[in-house]
mmCIF file of C-alpha atoms in Angstrom:
data_model
loop_
_atom_site.group_PDB
_atom_site.id
_atom_site.type_symbol
_atom_site.label_atom_id
_atom_site.label_comp_id
_atom_site.label_asym_id
_atom_site.label_seq_id
_atom_site.Cartn_x
_atom_site.Cartn_y
_atom_site.Cartn_z
ATOM 1 C CA MET H 1 -0.291 0.033 -0.121
ATOM 2 C CA THR H 2 1.195 3.891 -0.520
ATOM 3 C CA THR H 3 2.884 5.620 2.009
ATOM 4 C CA ALA H 4 1.895 9.096 3.005
ATOM 5 C CA ALA H 5 4.270 10.637 0.598
ATOM 6 C CA PRO H 6 3.648 11.543 -2.948
ATOM 7 C CA THR H 7 5.484 9.274 -5.012
ATOM 8 C CA THR H 8 7.651 10.123 -8.084
ATOM 9 C CA GLU H 9 4.576 8.674 -10.500
ATOM 10 C CA ALA H 10 2.230 11.227 -8.643
ATOM 11 C CA GLN H 11 4.762 14.110 -8.291
ATOM 12 C CA ASP H 12 5.508 13.280 -12.356
ATOM 13 C CA ILE H 13 1.744 13.758 -13.250
ATOM 14 C CA ILE H 14 1.649 16.879 -11.329
ATOM 15 C CA ALA H 15 4.509 18.356 -13.668
ATOM 16 C CA ALA H 16 2.905 17.200 -16.668
ATOM 17 C CA LEU H 17 -0.289 19.440 -15.490
ATOM 18 C CA GLY H 18 1.684 21.979 -14.280
ATOM 19 C CA ALA H 19 3.385 22.107 -17.992
ATOM 20 C CA LEU H 20 -0.244 22.867 -19.411
ATOM 21 C CA LYS H 21 -0.526 25.645 -16.910
ATOM 22 C CA VAL H 22 -2.704 23.561 -14.589
ATOM 23 C CA GLU H 23 -2.212 23.360 -10.869
ATOM 24 C CA ALA H 24 -2.410 19.732 -9.101
ATOM 25 C CA ARG H 25 -1.409 18.267 -5.593
ATOM 26 C CA PRO H 26 -1.202 14.739 -4.521
ATOM 27 C CA ARG H 27 -4.663 13.736 -2.478
ATOM 28 C CA LEU H 28 -2.210 12.795 0.254
ATOM 29 C CA GLU H 29 -1.421 15.569 1.465
ATOM 30 C CA MET H 30 -4.577 17.431 0.891
ATOM 31 C CA ARG H 31 -7.289 14.680 2.540
ATOM 32 C CA ALA H 32 -9.299 17.129 4.169
ATOM 33 C CA ALA H 33 -9.532 19.164 0.859
ATOM 34 C CA TRP H 34 -10.800 15.947 -1.018
ATOM 35 C CA GLU H 35 -14.134 15.918 0.716
ATOM 36 C CA GLU H 36 -14.354 19.831 0.926
ATOM 37 C CA ILE H 37 -14.466 19.294 -3.302
ATOM 38 C CA GLY H 38 -16.892 16.040 -2.783
ATOM 39 C CA ASP H 39 -19.490 18.368 -0.997
ATOM 40 C CA ARG H 40 -19.407 20.551 -3.704
ATOM 41 C CA LEU H 41 -19.625 18.181 -6.935
ATOM 42 C CA ALA H 42 -22.992 17.926 -8.302
ATOM 43 C CA TYR H 43 -22.989 14.179 -8.267
ATOM 44 C CA TRP H 44 -20.618 12.449 -5.757
ATOM 45 C CA PRO H 45 -20.507 8.570 -6.934
ATOM 46 C CA VAL H 46 -18.557 6.276 -4.760
ATOM 47 C CA ASP H 47 -15.575 5.640 -7.087
ATOM 48 C CA TYR H 48 -14.367 9.107 -5.823
ATOM 49 C CA SER H 49 -14.597 8.529 -2.350
ATOM 50 C CA GLN H 50 -11.464 8.126 -0.216
ATOM 51 C CA ALA H 51 -12.511 4.947 1.490
ATOM 52 C CA MET H 52 -13.127 3.413 -2.012
ATOM 53 C CA ILE H 53 -9.682 4.430 -3.262
ATOM 54 C CA ASP H 54 -7.865 3.594 0.409
ATOM 55 C CA TYR H 55 -9.816 0.234 0.171
ATOM 56 C CA GLN H 56 -8.745 -0.718 -3.768
ATOM 57 C CA LEU H 57 -5.036 0.559 -2.935
ATOM 58 C CA ALA H 58 -4.874 -2.164 -0.485
ATOM 59 C CA TYR H 59 -6.508 -4.591 -2.516
ATOM 60 C CA PHE H 60 -4.592 -4.024 -5.493
ATOM 61 C CA GLY H 61 -1.528 -3.519 -3.095
ATOM 62 C CA SER H 62 -0.685 -7.262 -2.425
ATOM 63 C CA GLY H 63 -0.027 -10.999 -4.058
ATOM 64 C CA GLY H 64 3.417 -9.628 -5.524
ATOM 65 C CA ARG H 65 2.016 -6.002 -6.869
ATOM 66 C CA GLN H 66 2.274 -2.686 -5.653
ATOM 67 C CA ALA H 67 0.005 0.084 -5.971
ATOM 68 C CA GLU H 68 0.662 3.705 -5.807
ATOM 69 C CA ASP H 69 -1.887 6.149 -5.108
ATOM 70 C CA VAL H 70 -1.246 9.289 -7.461
ATOM 71 C CA SER H 71 -4.630 10.630 -7.159
ATOM 72 C CA VAL H 72 -4.544 14.591 -7.599
ATOM 73 C CA ILE H 73 -7.067 17.513 -6.612
ATOM 74 C CA LEU H 74 -7.126 20.014 -9.661
ATOM 75 C CA PHE H 75 -6.942 23.831 -8.997
ATOM 76 C CA HIS H 76 -8.389 26.956 -10.545
ATOM 77 C CA ASP H 77 -7.538 30.518 -9.540
ATOM 78 C CA ASN H 78 -6.095 28.712 -6.692
ATOM 79 C CA ARG H 79 -8.548 27.240 -4.928
ATOM 80 C CA PRO H 80 -9.199 23.285 -4.939
ATOM 81 C CA THR H 81 -11.833 22.205 -7.818
ATOM 82 C CA GLY H 82 -11.506 18.886 -9.302
ATOM 83 C CA LEU H 83 -11.161 15.457 -7.931
ATOM 84 C CA TRP H 84 -9.422 13.191 -10.160
ATOM 85 C CA PRO H 85 -8.518 9.622 -9.054
ATOM 86 C CA LEU H 86 -5.463 7.910 -10.416
ATOM 87 C CA MET H 87 -3.667 4.680 -9.389
ATOM 88 C CA VAL H 88 -0.408 3.313 -10.741
ATOM 89 C CA ILE H 89 -0.194 -1.315 -10.290
ATOM 90 C CA THR H 90 3.340 -2.346 -10.594
ATOM 91 C CA GLU H 91 2.715 -6.275 -11.038
ATOM 92 C CA ALA H 92 5.223 -9.201 -10.185
ATOM 93 C CA ASP H 93 6.929 -9.102 -13.439
ATOM 94 C CA GLY H 94 7.807 -4.929 -13.695
ATOM 95 C CA SER H 95 4.898 -4.314 -15.846
ATOM 96 C CA ARG H 96 3.391 -0.767 -15.257
ATOM 97 C CA ARG H 97 -0.172 0.618 -15.773
ATOM 98 C CA ILE H 98 -2.016 3.604 -14.778
ATOM 99 C CA GLY H 99 -5.873 3.479 -14.144
ATOM 100 C CA SER H 100 -8.324 4.332 -11.504
ATOM 101 C CA ASN H 101 -9.044 2.086 -8.354
ATOM 102 C CA GLY H 102 -7.206 -0.654 -10.529
ATOM 103 C CA GLY H 103 -9.559 -0.732 -13.359
ATOM 104 C CA PRO H 104 -9.737 2.103 -16.278
ATOM 105 C CA ALA H 105 -8.892 5.522 -16.006
ATOM 106 C CA LEU H 106 -12.010 8.031 -14.497
ATOM 107 C CA PRO H 107 -12.774 11.554 -15.679
ATOM 108 C CA PRO H 108 -11.489 14.358 -13.267
ATOM 109 C CA LEU H 109 -14.884 15.523 -11.344
ATOM 110 C CA PHE H 110 -15.136 19.555 -10.838
ATOM 111 C CA ALA H 111 -17.014 21.423 -8.019
ATOM 112 C CA ARG H 112 -20.302 22.516 -9.495
ATOM 113 C CA GLU H 113 -19.813 26.356 -9.084
ATOM 114 C CA ILE H 114 -17.053 25.803 -12.262
ATOM 115 C CA ALA H 115 -17.974 27.701 -15.476
ATOM 116 C CA ALA H 116 -18.089 25.043 -18.236
ATOM 117 C CA LYS H 117 -15.688 26.822 -20.093
ATOM 118 C CA THR H 118 -12.668 26.555 -17.141
ATOM 119 C CA VAL H 119 -14.374 22.542 -17.026
ATOM 120 C CA LYS H 120 -13.302 22.136 -20.839
ATOM 121 C CA SER H 121 -9.726 23.465 -20.853
ATOM 122 C CA LEU H 122 -9.303 21.522 -17.376
ATOM 123 C CA THR H 123 -10.751 18.197 -18.691
ATOM 124 C CA THR H 124 -8.376 18.522 -21.608
ATOM 125 C CA ALA H 125 -5.045 19.023 -19.999
ATOM 126 C CA CYS H 126 -5.893 15.911 -17.817
ATOM 127 C CA VAL H 127 -6.900 13.932 -20.833
ATOM 128 C CA GLU H 128 -3.369 15.246 -22.871
ATOM 129 C CA THR H 129 -1.777 13.898 -19.310
ATOM 130 C CA LEU H 130 -3.206 10.816 -19.476
ATOM 131 C CA ALA H 131 -2.294 10.356 -22.976
ATOM 132 C CA SER H 132 1.066 10.888 -22.238
ATOM 133 C CA VAL H 133 1.744 9.015 -19.341
ATOM 134 C CA TRP H 134 0.321 5.799 -21.281
ATOM 135 C CA GLN H 135 2.617 6.730 -23.727
ATOM 136 C CA ARG H 136 5.530 6.815 -21.212
ATOM 137 C CA LEU H 137 4.821 3.990 -19.311
ATOM 138 C CA ASP H 138 4.529 1.782 -22.876
ATOM 139 C CA GLN H 139 1.305 0.787 -21.389
ATOM 140 C CA HIS H 140 -0.837 -2.309 -23.247
ATOM 141 C CA GLU H 141 -4.488 -1.592 -22.618
ATOM 142 C CA ARG H 142 -4.852 2.339 -22.653
ATOM 143 C CA ASP H 143 -8.403 2.505 -21.710
ATOM 144 C CA CYS H 144 -10.964 4.511 -19.348
ATOM 145 C CA ILE H 145 -14.417 5.126 -18.687
ATOM 146 C CA ASP H 146 -17.145 7.516 -18.804
ATOM 147 C CA GLY H 147 -20.017 6.666 -16.133
ATOM 148 C CA PHE H 148 -23.007 7.641 -14.808
ATOM 149 C CA VAL H 149 -23.067 10.844 -12.748
ATOM 150 C CA ALA H 150 -26.229 11.967 -12.699
ATOM 151 C CA SER H 151 -26.344 14.528 -15.463
ATOM 152 C CA MET H 152 -27.438 14.954 -19.168
ATOM 153 C CA GLY H 153 -25.461 14.444 -21.923
ATOM 154 C CA LEU H 154 -22.382 13.684 -22.448
ATOM 155 C CA GLY H 155 -19.090 15.875 -21.284
ATOM 156 C CA ASP H 156 -15.898 17.037 -21.918
ATOM 157 C CA TRP H 157 -14.157 14.093 -20.874
ATOM 158 C CA HIS H 158 -15.944 11.647 -23.833
ATOM 159 C CA GLY H 159 -16.237 14.169 -26.584
ATOM 160 C CA GLN H 160 -11.897 14.702 -26.219
ATOM 161 C CA TRP H 161 -11.245 10.722 -26.846
ATOM 162 C CA MET H 162 -13.312 10.914 -29.475
ATOM 163 C CA LEU H 163 -11.515 13.522 -30.834
ATOM 164 C CA ARG H 164 -7.862 11.219 -30.241
ATOM 165 C CA SER H 165 -9.743 7.933 -32.597
ATOM 166 C CA ALA H 166 -10.083 6.009 -29.385
ATOM 167 C CA ARG H 167 -12.118 2.973 -29.482
ATOM 168 C CA ILE H 168 -15.894 3.214 -28.087
ATOM 169 C CA SER H 169 -17.652 0.151 -26.418
ATOM 170 C CA VAL H 170 -21.347 0.338 -24.477
ATOM 171 C CA GLN H 171 -21.274 -1.438 -21.086
ATOM 172 C CA HIS H 172 -24.255 -1.221 -18.911
ATOM 173 C CA ASP H 173 -24.692 -0.805 -14.653
ATOM 174 C CA LEU H 174 -27.906 -1.112 -12.917
ATOM 175 C CA PHE H 175 -29.103 1.681 -10.747
ATOM 176 C CA VAL H 176 -31.764 1.819 -8.213
ATOM 177 C CA ASP H 177 -33.830 5.621 -8.022
ATOM 178 C CA LEU H 178 -33.647 6.023 -4.421
ATOM 179 C CA GLN H 179 -35.287 9.799 -4.900
ATOM 180 C CA ARG H 180 -38.738 7.951 -5.072
ATOM 181 C CA PRO H 181 -40.966 6.755 -2.127
ATOM 182 C CA LEU H 182 -39.942 3.205 -1.010
ATOM 183 C CA ALA H 183 -43.279 2.144 -1.434
ATOM 184 C CA GLU H 184 -42.965 2.864 -5.335
ATOM 185 C CA ILE H 185 -39.489 1.218 -5.209
ATOM 186 C CA ARG H 186 -40.769 -2.270 -3.926
ATOM 187 C CA THR H 187 -43.284 -2.152 -5.997
ATOM 188 C CA ASN H 188 -40.969 -1.921 -8.976
ATOM 189 C CA PHE H 189 -39.215 -5.112 -7.700
ATOM 190 C CA ARG H 190 -39.409 -7.917 -9.832
ATOM 191 C CA LYS H 191 -42.823 -9.817 -9.252
ATOM 192 C CA SER H 192 -41.442 -13.260 -7.881
ATOM 193 C CA PHE H 193 -38.570 -11.176 -5.043
ATOM 194 C CA LYS H 194 -41.483 -9.365 -2.836
ATOM 195 C CA PRO H 195 -42.812 -12.412 -1.266
ATOM 196 C CA LEU H 196 -39.317 -13.833 -0.804
ATOM 197 C CA ILE H 197 -38.092 -10.640 0.886
ATOM 198 C CA SER H 198 -41.302 -10.868 3.235
ATOM 199 C CA GLN H 199 -40.218 -14.424 4.131
ATOM 200 C CA GLY H 200 -37.042 -13.849 4.544
ATOM 201 C CA LEU H 201 -37.567 -10.943 7.327
ATOM 202 C CA LYS H 202 -39.870 -13.340 8.950
ATOM 203 C CA LEU H 203 -37.020 -16.543 8.654
ATOM 204 C CA TRP H 204 -33.529 -14.461 9.605
ATOM 205 C CA ASP H 205 -32.350 -12.444 12.199
ATOM 206 C CA ALA H 206 -31.368 -9.472 10.163
ATOM 207 C CA SER H 207 -29.854 -6.067 10.857
ATOM 208 C CA VAL H 208 -28.026 -3.169 9.703
ATOM 209 C CA ILE H 209 -24.540 -2.733 11.287
ATOM 210 C CA THR H 210 -23.498 1.123 10.991
ATOM 211 C CA GLU H 211 -20.614 1.163 13.057
ATOM 212 C CA PRO H 212 -17.544 -0.487 13.385
ATOM 213 C CA ASP H 213 -18.060 -4.003 14.823
ATOM 214 C CA GLU H 214 -15.225 -5.676 14.865
ATOM 215 C CA CYS H 215 -16.514 -9.453 16.281
ATOM 216 C CA GLN H 216 -19.705 -8.959 14.019
ATOM 217 C CA TRP H 217 -17.097 -8.024 10.696
ATOM 218 C CA GLU H 218 -14.572 -10.848 11.566
ATOM 219 C CA GLU H 219 -17.430 -13.524 11.406
ATOM 220 C CA PHE H 220 -18.299 -11.627 7.932
ATOM 221 C CA HIS H 221 -14.613 -12.353 6.668
ATOM 222 C CA GLN H 222 -14.550 -15.571 7.782
ATOM 223 C CA LEU H 223 -18.063 -16.528 6.611
ATOM 224 C CA HIS H 224 -16.312 -14.958 3.117
ATOM 225 C CA ILE H 225 -13.604 -17.423 3.257
ATOM 226 C CA ALA H 226 -15.631 -20.280 4.022
ATOM 227 C CA VAL H 227 -17.940 -19.502 0.934
ATOM 228 C CA ALA H 228 -15.243 -19.013 -1.189
ATOM 229 C CA GLY H 229 -13.461 -21.906 -0.273
ATOM 230 C CA ARG H 230 -10.177 -19.902 0.259
ATOM 231 C CA VAL H 231 -8.696 -16.393 0.939
ATOM 232 C CA THR H 232 -9.271 -14.015 -1.224
ATOM 233 C CA ARG H 233 -7.972 -10.978 -0.903
ATOM 234 C CA SER H 234 -5.470 -9.469 2.029
ATOM 235 C CA ASP H 235 -6.324 -8.797 5.427
ATOM 236 C CA GLU H 236 -5.584 -5.095 5.108
ATOM 237 C CA SER H 237 -8.425 -4.675 2.314
ATOM 238 C CA TRP H 238 -10.649 -6.258 4.942
ATOM 239 C CA ARG H 239 -9.262 -3.337 7.802
ATOM 240 C CA GLN H 240 -10.232 -0.566 4.950
ATOM 241 C CA GLN H 241 -13.073 -1.498 4.955
ATOM 242 C CA LEU H 242 -13.866 -1.626 8.572
ATOM 243 C CA ALA H 243 -12.504 1.637 8.651
ATOM 244 C CA ALA H 244 -14.925 3.000 5.646
ATOM 245 C CA ILE H 245 -18.067 1.999 8.261
ATOM 246 C CA SER H 246 -16.260 3.645 11.006
ATOM 247 C CA SER H 247 -15.510 6.914 8.745
ATOM 248 C CA GLY H 248 -19.509 6.762 7.645
ATOM 249 C CA GLU H 249 -18.825 5.917 4.152
ATOM 250 C CA ALA H 250 -19.954 1.860 4.470
ATOM 251 C CA PHE H 251 -22.240 0.045 6.086
ATOM 252 C CA PHE H 252 -23.355 -3.767 6.324
ATOM 253 C CA VAL H 253 -25.934 -5.967 6.331
ATOM 254 C CA VAL H 254 -25.517 -8.859 9.023
ATOM 255 C CA LEU H 255 -28.225 -12.419 8.251
ATOM 256 C CA ARG H 256 -28.640 -14.557 11.196
ATOM 257 C CA GLY H 257 -30.011 -18.300 11.452
ATOM 258 C CA ALA H 258 -30.534 -20.863 14.508
ATOM 259 C CA GLN H 259 -28.523 -20.241 17.306
ATOM 260 C CA SER H 260 -27.459 -16.939 16.122
ATOM 261 C CA VAL H 261 -25.207 -18.245 13.583
ATOM 262 C CA MET H 262 -23.905 -15.459 10.741
ATOM 263 C CA VAL H 263 -25.767 -17.167 7.049
ATOM 264 C CA GLY H 264 -25.471 -14.070 5.093
ATOM 265 C CA ALA H 265 -23.376 -10.391 5.337
ATOM 266 C CA ALA H 266 -23.533 -8.004 2.521
ATOM 267 C CA LEU H 267 -21.523 -4.934 2.745
ATOM 268 C CA PHE H 268 -22.174 -1.458 0.827
ATOM 269 C CA HIS H 269 -20.030 2.175 -0.049
ATOM 270 C CA ILE H 270 -21.733 4.713 0.280
ATOM 271 C CA THR H 271 -21.117 8.782 -0.071
ATOM 272 C CA ARG H 272 -23.690 11.690 0.062
ATOM 273 C CA ASP H 273 -25.402 10.853 -3.541
ATOM 274 C CA GLU H 274 -24.673 7.304 -4.541
ATOM 275 C CA GLY H 275 -24.530 3.477 -2.795
ATOM 276 C CA LEU H 276 -22.726 0.606 -4.152
ATOM 277 C CA TYR H 277 -22.878 -3.067 -3.309
ATOM 278 C CA ALA H 278 -19.480 -3.690 -2.204
ATOM 279 C CA VAL H 279 -19.208 -7.628 -1.500
ATOM 280 C CA GLY H 280 -21.684 -10.006 -0.251
ATOM 281 C CA ALA H 281 -21.405 -13.476 1.459
ATOM 282 C CA TYR H 282 -23.865 -16.284 1.859
ATOM 283 C CA ASP H 283 -23.868 -19.758 3.336
ATOM 284 C CA ARG H 284 -24.178 -22.107 0.099
ATOM 285 C CA SER H 285 -26.112 -24.578 2.057
ATOM 286 C CA LEU H 286 -29.254 -22.483 2.513
ATOM 287 C CA PHE H 287 -28.976 -20.827 -1.199
ATOM 288 C CA ASP H 288 -32.623 -22.100 -2.181
ATOM 289 C CA LYS H 289 -33.672 -19.666 1.063
ATOM 290 C CA PRO H 290 -33.901 -15.569 0.576
ATOM 291 C CA LEU H 291 -31.130 -14.510 1.575
ATOM 292 C CA GLY H 292 -29.633 -12.094 -0.851
ATOM 293 C CA HIS H 293 -33.092 -10.613 -1.259
ATOM 294 C CA VAL H 294 -33.178 -9.364 1.895
ATOM 295 C CA ALA H 295 -29.883 -7.966 2.704
ATOM 296 C CA GLN H 296 -30.591 -5.890 -0.473
ATOM 297 C CA PHE H 297 -34.069 -4.161 0.866
ATOM 298 C CA LEU H 298 -32.587 -3.881 3.766
ATOM 299 C CA SER H 299 -29.937 -1.878 2.113
ATOM 300 C CA ILE H 300 -32.039 0.143 0.088
ATOM 301 C CA GLU H 301 -34.164 1.254 3.206
ATOM 302 C CA GLU H 302 -30.799 2.687 5.247
ATOM 303 C CA MET H 303 -29.440 4.249 1.750
ATOM 304 C CA LYS H 304 -33.232 5.822 1.880
ATOM 305 C CA ARG H 305 -32.394 6.927 5.809
ATOM 306 C CA ARG H 306 -29.904 8.727 4.822
ATOM 307 C CA GLY H 307 -30.774 10.152 1.748
ATOM 308 C CA VAL H 308 -28.915 8.850 -0.565
ATOM 309 C CA ARG H 309 -30.046 9.622 -4.251
ATOM 310 C CA TRP H 310 -29.069 6.421 -6.404
ATOM 311 C CA TYR H 311 -27.922 2.643 -5.904
ATOM 312 C CA ARG H 312 -25.337 1.249 -8.035
ATOM 313 C CA LEU H 313 -25.874 -2.311 -7.803
ATOM 314 C CA GLY H 314 -23.161 -3.328 -10.155
ATOM 315 C CA SER H 315 -22.978 -3.811 -13.791
ATOM 316 C CA ARG H 316 -25.532 -6.191 -15.882
ATOM 317 C CA ALA H 317 -23.760 -8.760 -17.939
ATOM 318 C CA TYR H 318 -24.938 -10.182 -20.993
ATOM 319 C CA PRO H 319 -24.035 -12.856 -23.736
ATOM 320 C CA ALA H 320 -22.781 -10.805 -25.994
ATOM 321 C CA ASP H 321 -20.110 -9.008 -23.554
ATOM 322 C CA THR H 322 -16.627 -9.034 -24.105
ATOM 323 C CA PRO H 323 -14.507 -11.055 -22.590
ATOM 324 C CA MET H 324 -17.329 -13.840 -22.616
ATOM 325 C CA ILE H 325 -19.331 -13.654 -19.109
ATOM 326 C CA SER H 326 -19.891 -16.812 -17.335
ATOM 327 C CA ALA H 327 -22.922 -18.190 -16.198
ATOM 328 C CA LYS H 328 -21.845 -17.377 -12.851
ATOM 329 C CA ASP H 329 -21.829 -13.786 -13.638
ATOM 330 C CA MET H 330 -24.807 -14.000 -15.935
ATOM 331 C CA SER H 331 -27.246 -15.153 -12.787
ATOM 332 C CA ILE H 332 -25.755 -12.900 -10.262
ATOM 333 C CA SER H 333 -26.710 -9.392 -12.577
ATOM 334 C CA ASP H 334 -29.917 -11.094 -13.443
ATOM 335 C CA PHE H 335 -30.468 -11.407 -10.068
ATOM 336 C CA LYS H 336 -29.435 -7.614 -9.330
ATOM 337 C CA GLN H 337 -31.405 -6.728 -11.964
ATOM 338 C CA GLY H 338 -34.830 -7.461 -10.318
ATOM 339 C CA PHE H 339 -34.335 -4.664 -7.571
ATOM 340 C CA SER H 340 -32.821 -2.503 -10.524
ATOM 341 C CA SER H 341 -35.387 0.576 -11.352
ATOM 342 C CA HIS H 342 -33.021 1.897 -14.346
ATOM 343 C CA LEU H 343 -30.111 0.248 -16.896
ATOM 344 C CA ILE H 344 -27.421 2.691 -17.588
ATOM 345 C CA PRO H 345 -24.436 2.957 -19.995
ATOM 346 C CA ARG H 346 -21.370 2.925 -18.840
ATOM 347 C CA PHE H 347 -18.859 4.176 -22.099
ATOM 348 C CA ARG H 348 -15.485 2.165 -22.278
ATOM 349 C CA PHE H 349 -12.778 4.200 -24.458
ATOM 350 C CA GLU H 350 -9.589 2.306 -25.775
ATOM 351 C CA LEU H 351 -6.781 4.432 -27.221
ATOM 352 C CA PRO H 352 -4.818 2.752 -30.147
ATOM 353 C CA ARG H 353 -1.304 2.321 -29.295
ATOM 354 C CA GLY H 354 1.340 4.371 -31.256
#
């Protein structure tokens, strides 16, 4: 995991932006400013939360890899203005790649009061900087994404990559509009899910955990290992998720059966505006019982209570997706769609090498 000091890669990105007359500072030096800008965004996605960035650094900074936080805060007129989450991953073979949260690069987001002309110039500088870093690292996959930020139309990030002859593909995300009354949200659930939710609420002792309960969290951790049949990620990544609960940026739902045994649990990250289904584990011997149905419903209730605007359940897989989707992933995404109200496109850009 990265240290508190800006890395050489972060300094290089800051220098590259500076050459384009854009002032930037490392997130690691200005964590409070990151939060302040987040509060000024028109929409604050979970992928831009510090809890999510810290978790992804722990996740990707293990197993022989190194993960460096090169996220930057962008300035305009000497004032912190924009957030750009970036991460450099060094694989065990020494190859390096830059993106966001271990995946394709996210666009910078800017405070709602910033003029459109300024947003365009700052975004253009970020596109030029990212393209130059890809070239310097000789990165094989030069990809970025443009996702949902609760706004109309496509922005400058999208247009700039199209002007660079990027290849574009469309992926899909499932969302629940939490701005509607809970009764209306529940009415929209898949018909077969409604009696299963009612049954599950009677069958399980279900609770929403909003404080860092280390005992229950360790039970969840051990349940996850038992269900997966192996350790799938580092202890540090679990500690970071517990820290997210402590900071109010996540909560988890626990389901208990006979003798108070934990039979299921799920973690959800949140910001002011968005919730995200992060990870779940359910006793495989009880898969014919409504476990995930209850966890999803209680999470929606909790997000509504907190005033969250949209809940992102995750991606919707389709048979023609590339790479080919497994039958298991198809089944999981079909389950999630039973709760969703919106299917929203996410655009992926791939910049040709050379």
